[in-house]
């Protein structure tokens, strides 16, 4: 169980809803994974025409919490407007805030992200900012009212995993009481398990499941990895050491003369 803005969610796995080969596969992947939160882009809906109504009905039937996002927004104004549309459309204060600053890496614009987060929190939104592992940026986001951080593991859609272990560990240690979700760049269940072993509260991914040869099987693989990683973290794992140490005690060992 993990809580975001006072709302408890049973699963620490969040899944995106884009790029699946079919709606049926999307539904099966969610059900097999047990994911508790689905991210949805507002661009799937077409305003008053409700062109995306069938898709929204499918997501609603999954019985999961919806986290709308501002995917593809490159300015503060665009992100804020999209968030306002999402609140009206999905009837939720939650918003995954993306303000993209670099076209190739899809790295967040730190200045725009903080400004948009400030505006949205002032309007009563509960903001989930997609950010980097930068400590100063994290501090600024918390100062303007964010109570969750979503640092990337790697650029969106790359599958590179956790490219800056030191930065992520430092971020986690610096803000131990802030819920954190590793968001983007994960390609394998083992990478999700490692994020959980480091003490992160959840992971969010999309492409690694949706574009796998077997999305349903991959979704289950990530679910098991997230659970295993969290169990390992809570079990207080041993510290690595340079020297070997026998696991079998020498006391009582027979010595031959």
Coordinates of C-alpha atoms in Angstrom, one line a residue:
X1 CA 0.0 0.0 0.0
X2 CA 1.3 3.5 -0.9
X3 CA -0.3 6.9 -0.5
X4 CA -0.2 9.9 -2.8
X5 CA -1.8 13.1 -1.5
X6 CA -3.6 11.1 1.1
X7 CA -5.1 8.6 -1.3
X8 CA -4.0 5.0 -0.8
X9 CA -3.2 2.8 -3.8
X10 CA -2.8 -0.9 -3.5
X11 CA -0.2 -1.4 -6.2
X12 CA 3.2 0.3 -6.5
X13 CA 3.1 -0.2 -10.3
X14 CA 1.7 2.5 -12.6
X15 CA 1.1 1.9 -16.3
X16 CA 0.6 4.2 -19.2
X17 CA -2.1 3.6 -21.7
X18 CA -0.5 4.5 -25.0
X19 CA 1.0 2.4 -27.9
X20 CA -0.7 -1.0 -27.1
X21 CA -1.5 -3.1 -30.1
X22 CA -5.2 -3.2 -29.3
X23 CA -7.7 -2.1 -26.5
X24 CA -8.0 -5.8 -25.6
X25 CA -4.3 -6.2 -25.0
X26 CA -4.3 -3.0 -22.9
X27 CA -7.1 -4.3 -20.7
X28 CA -5.4 -7.7 -20.3
X29 CA -2.1 -6.1 -19.4
X30 CA -3.6 -3.9 -16.7
X31 CA -5.6 -6.8 -15.2
X32 CA -2.5 -9.1 -15.2
X33 CA -0.3 -6.5 -13.7
X34 CA -2.7 -5.4 -11.0
X35 CA -1.5 -1.8 -11.6
X36 CA -3.4 0.7 -9.4
X37 CA -2.9 3.8 -11.5
X38 CA -3.3 4.5 -15.2
X39 CA -1.8 7.6 -16.8
X40 CA -3.9 9.0 -19.6
X41 CA -3.1 11.8 -22.1
X42 CA -5.8 14.4 -22.5
X43 CA -5.1 14.3 -26.2
X44 CA -7.0 11.1 -26.4
X45 CA -10.2 13.1 -25.9
X46 CA -11.6 15.5 -28.4
X47 CA -13.4 18.0 -26.3
X48 CA -17.2 18.3 -26.8
X49 CA -17.2 15.7 -29.5
X50 CA -15.9 13.0 -27.0
X51 CA -14.1 11.2 -29.8
X52 CA -12.2 9.3 -27.2
X53 CA -15.2 8.2 -25.3
X54 CA -14.7 4.5 -26.1
X55 CA -11.2 4.6 -24.8
X56 CA -12.2 6.4 -21.6
X57 CA -15.0 3.9 -21.0
X58 CA -12.4 1.1 -21.3
X59 CA -10.1 2.8 -18.8
X60 CA -13.0 3.4 -16.4
X61 CA -13.8 -0.3 -16.5
X62 CA -10.3 -1.2 -15.3
X63 CA -11.2 0.0 -11.9
X64 CA -8.0 1.9 -11.4
X65 CA -7.2 5.5 -10.4
X66 CA -6.6 7.7 -13.4
X67 CA -3.7 10.1 -13.5
X68 CA -4.1 12.4 -16.5
X69 CA -0.9 13.9 -17.8
X70 CA 0.2 16.9 -19.9
X71 CA 2.3 14.8 -22.2
X72 CA 3.8 16.7 -25.1
X73 CA 3.4 20.2 -23.6
X74 CA 6.4 22.5 -24.2
X75 CA 5.3 25.6 -22.4
X76 CA 3.8 26.7 -19.1
X77 CA 0.7 28.0 -20.7
X78 CA 0.1 24.8 -22.7
X79 CA 0.7 22.6 -19.7
X80 CA -1.6 24.6 -17.4
X81 CA -4.4 24.7 -20.0
X82 CA -4.1 21.0 -20.6
X83 CA -4.3 20.3 -16.8
X84 CA -7.4 22.5 -16.5
X85 CA -9.0 20.5 -19.3
X86 CA -8.0 17.2 -17.6
X87 CA -9.6 18.3 -14.3
X88 CA -12.9 19.0 -16.1
X89 CA -12.8 15.9 -18.2
X90 CA -11.7 13.3 -15.6
X91 CA -13.0 15.0 -12.5
X92 CA -9.8 14.7 -10.6
X93 CA -7.3 17.1 -8.9
X94 CA -4.5 14.8 -9.8
X95 CA -2.2 15.8 -12.7
X96 CA 1.0 14.4 -14.0
X97 CA 2.8 17.5 -15.0
X98 CA 5.2 17.4 -18.0
X99 CA 6.8 20.6 -19.4
X100 CA 9.2 19.3 -22.0
X101 CA 12.3 21.4 -22.6
X102 CA 14.4 19.4 -25.0
X103 CA 13.0 17.8 -28.2
X104 CA 15.5 15.0 -28.5
X105 CA 15.8 13.8 -24.8
X106 CA 12.3 14.9 -23.7
X107 CA 14.1 16.3 -20.7
X108 CA 11.8 18.6 -18.6
X109 CA 12.2 22.3 -18.7
X110 CA 13.1 23.0 -15.0
X111 CA 12.1 26.6 -15.1
X112 CA 8.8 26.0 -16.8
X113 CA 8.1 23.0 -14.7
X114 CA 8.4 24.9 -11.4
X115 CA 6.3 27.8 -12.7
X116 CA 3.6 25.5 -14.0
X117 CA 3.6 23.5 -10.7
X118 CA 3.2 26.8 -8.7
X119 CA 0.3 27.9 -10.8
X120 CA -1.5 24.5 -10.6
X121 CA -1.0 24.0 -6.9
X122 CA -2.4 27.4 -6.3
X123 CA -5.4 26.4 -8.3
X124 CA -5.9 23.3 -6.0
X125 CA -4.3 20.6 -8.2
X126 CA -2.3 17.8 -6.7
X127 CA 0.7 17.8 -8.9
X128 CA 2.9 14.8 -9.9
X129 CA 5.9 16.5 -11.6
X130 CA 7.9 14.6 -14.1
X131 CA 11.4 15.8 -13.3
X132 CA 15.1 14.9 -13.4
X133 CA 17.1 13.7 -10.4
X134 CA 18.4 17.2 -9.8
X135 CA 18.3 18.1 -6.1
X136 CA 17.8 21.9 -6.5
X137 CA 14.9 21.4 -8.9
X138 CA 13.3 18.9 -6.5
X139 CA 13.6 21.4 -3.7
X140 CA 12.0 24.1 -5.8
X141 CA 9.1 21.8 -6.7
X142 CA 8.5 21.0 -3.1
X143 CA 8.6 24.7 -2.1
X144 CA 5.8 25.5 -4.6
X145 CA 3.5 22.8 -3.2
X146 CA 4.3 19.5 -4.8
X147 CA 4.1 16.6 -2.4
X148 CA 5.2 13.9 -4.8
X149 CA 8.3 13.8 -7.1
X150 CA 8.6 11.7 -10.3
X151 CA 12.3 11.6 -11.3
X152 CA 13.1 9.9 -14.6
X153 CA 15.2 6.8 -14.7
X154 CA 16.2 7.6 -18.3
X155 CA 14.7 9.6 -21.2
X156 CA 11.1 8.6 -22.1
X157 CA 10.9 5.5 -24.3
X158 CA 14.6 4.6 -24.3
X159 CA 14.5 1.5 -22.0
X160 CA 17.9 2.4 -20.7
X161 CA 17.0 1.8 -17.1
X162 CA 18.5 3.8 -14.2
X163 CA 21.2 5.8 -15.9
X164 CA 22.2 7.9 -12.8
X165 CA 22.2 5.6 -9.8
X166 CA 24.2 8.1 -7.7
X167 CA 21.8 10.9 -8.5
X168 CA 18.7 8.8 -7.7
X169 CA 20.2 7.5 -4.5
X170 CA 21.1 11.0 -3.4
X171 CA 17.6 12.3 -4.2
X172 CA 16.0 9.5 -2.3
X173 CA 18.3 10.1 0.7
X174 CA 17.8 13.9 0.6
X175 CA 14.0 13.7 0.8
X176 CA 13.3 10.5 2.7
X177 CA 9.7 11.4 3.5
X178 CA 8.6 12.5 0.1
X179 CA 6.7 9.9 -2.0
X180 CA 8.8 9.3 -5.2
X181 CA 8.0 7.5 -8.4
X182 CA 10.7 6.5 -10.9
X183 CA 9.1 7.6 -14.1
X184 CA 10.3 6.9 -17.7
X185 CA 13.1 5.0 -19.2
X186 CA 12.6 1.6 -17.7
X187 CA 12.9 -1.3 -20.1
X188 CA 13.2 -4.5 -18.0
X189 CA 11.6 -5.7 -14.8
X190 CA 15.0 -6.0 -13.2
X191 CA 15.4 -2.2 -13.6
X192 CA 12.1 -1.7 -11.8
X193 CA 13.2 -4.0 -9.0
X194 CA 16.4 -2.1 -8.5
X195 CA 14.5 1.2 -8.2
X196 CA 12.3 -0.4 -5.6
X197 CA 15.3 -1.8 -3.7
X198 CA 16.7 1.8 -3.6
X199 CA 13.6 2.9 -1.6
X200 CA 11.4 4.5 -4.3
X201 CA 7.7 4.2 -3.6
X202 CA 6.6 3.2 -7.1
X203 CA 7.5 3.0 -10.8
X204 CA 5.7 4.3 -13.8
X205 CA 6.2 2.9 -17.3
X206 CA 4.5 2.5 -20.6
X207 CA 6.7 1.6 -23.6
X208 CA 8.4 -1.3 -22.0
X209 CA 5.1 -3.1 -21.6
X210 CA 3.1 -1.7 -24.6
X211 CA 5.8 -2.4 -27.2
X212 CA 6.9 -5.8 -25.9
X213 CA 6.3 -8.9 -28.0
X214 CA 4.0 -10.1 -25.2
X215 CA 2.7 -7.0 -23.4
X216 CA 0.5 -9.0 -21.0
X217 CA 3.4 -11.2 -19.9
X218 CA 5.7 -8.2 -19.6
X219 CA 3.1 -6.4 -17.5
X220 CA 3.0 -9.3 -15.1
X221 CA 6.8 -9.5 -15.1
X222 CA 7.1 -5.9 -14.0
X223 CA 4.4 -6.4 -11.3
X224 CA 6.4 -9.3 -9.8
X225 CA 9.6 -7.3 -10.0
X226 CA 8.1 -4.3 -8.2
X227 CA 6.8 -6.5 -5.4
X228 CA 10.2 -8.3 -5.1
X229 CA 12.1 -5.1 -5.0
X230 CA 9.9 -3.6 -2.3
X231 CA 10.1 -6.7 -0.2
X232 CA 13.9 -6.6 -0.5
X233 CA 14.0 -2.9 0.6
X234 CA 11.8 -3.5 3.6
X235 CA 13.9 -6.5 4.6
X236 CA 16.9 -4.3 5.2
X237 CA 19.4 -6.0 2.8
X238 CA 23.0 -6.5 3.7
X239 CA 25.6 -4.0 2.7
X240 CA 28.1 -4.9 -0.1
X241 CA 31.6 -5.7 1.1
X242 CA 35.0 -6.2 -0.6
X243 CA 36.1 -9.2 1.2
X244 CA 34.6 -12.7 1.1
X245 CA 33.0 -14.0 4.3
X246 CA 32.1 -17.7 4.8
X247 CA 28.5 -18.3 5.3
X248 CA 29.2 -21.6 7.1
X249 CA 30.7 -21.1 10.6
X250 CA 34.1 -22.7 11.3
X251 CA 33.1 -23.6 14.9
X252 CA 32.6 -27.3 15.2
X253 CA 34.3 -28.1 11.9
X254 CA 36.2 -31.4 11.9
X255 CA 40.0 -31.1 11.4
X256 CA 41.9 -34.1 10.0
X257 CA 45.5 -34.7 11.3

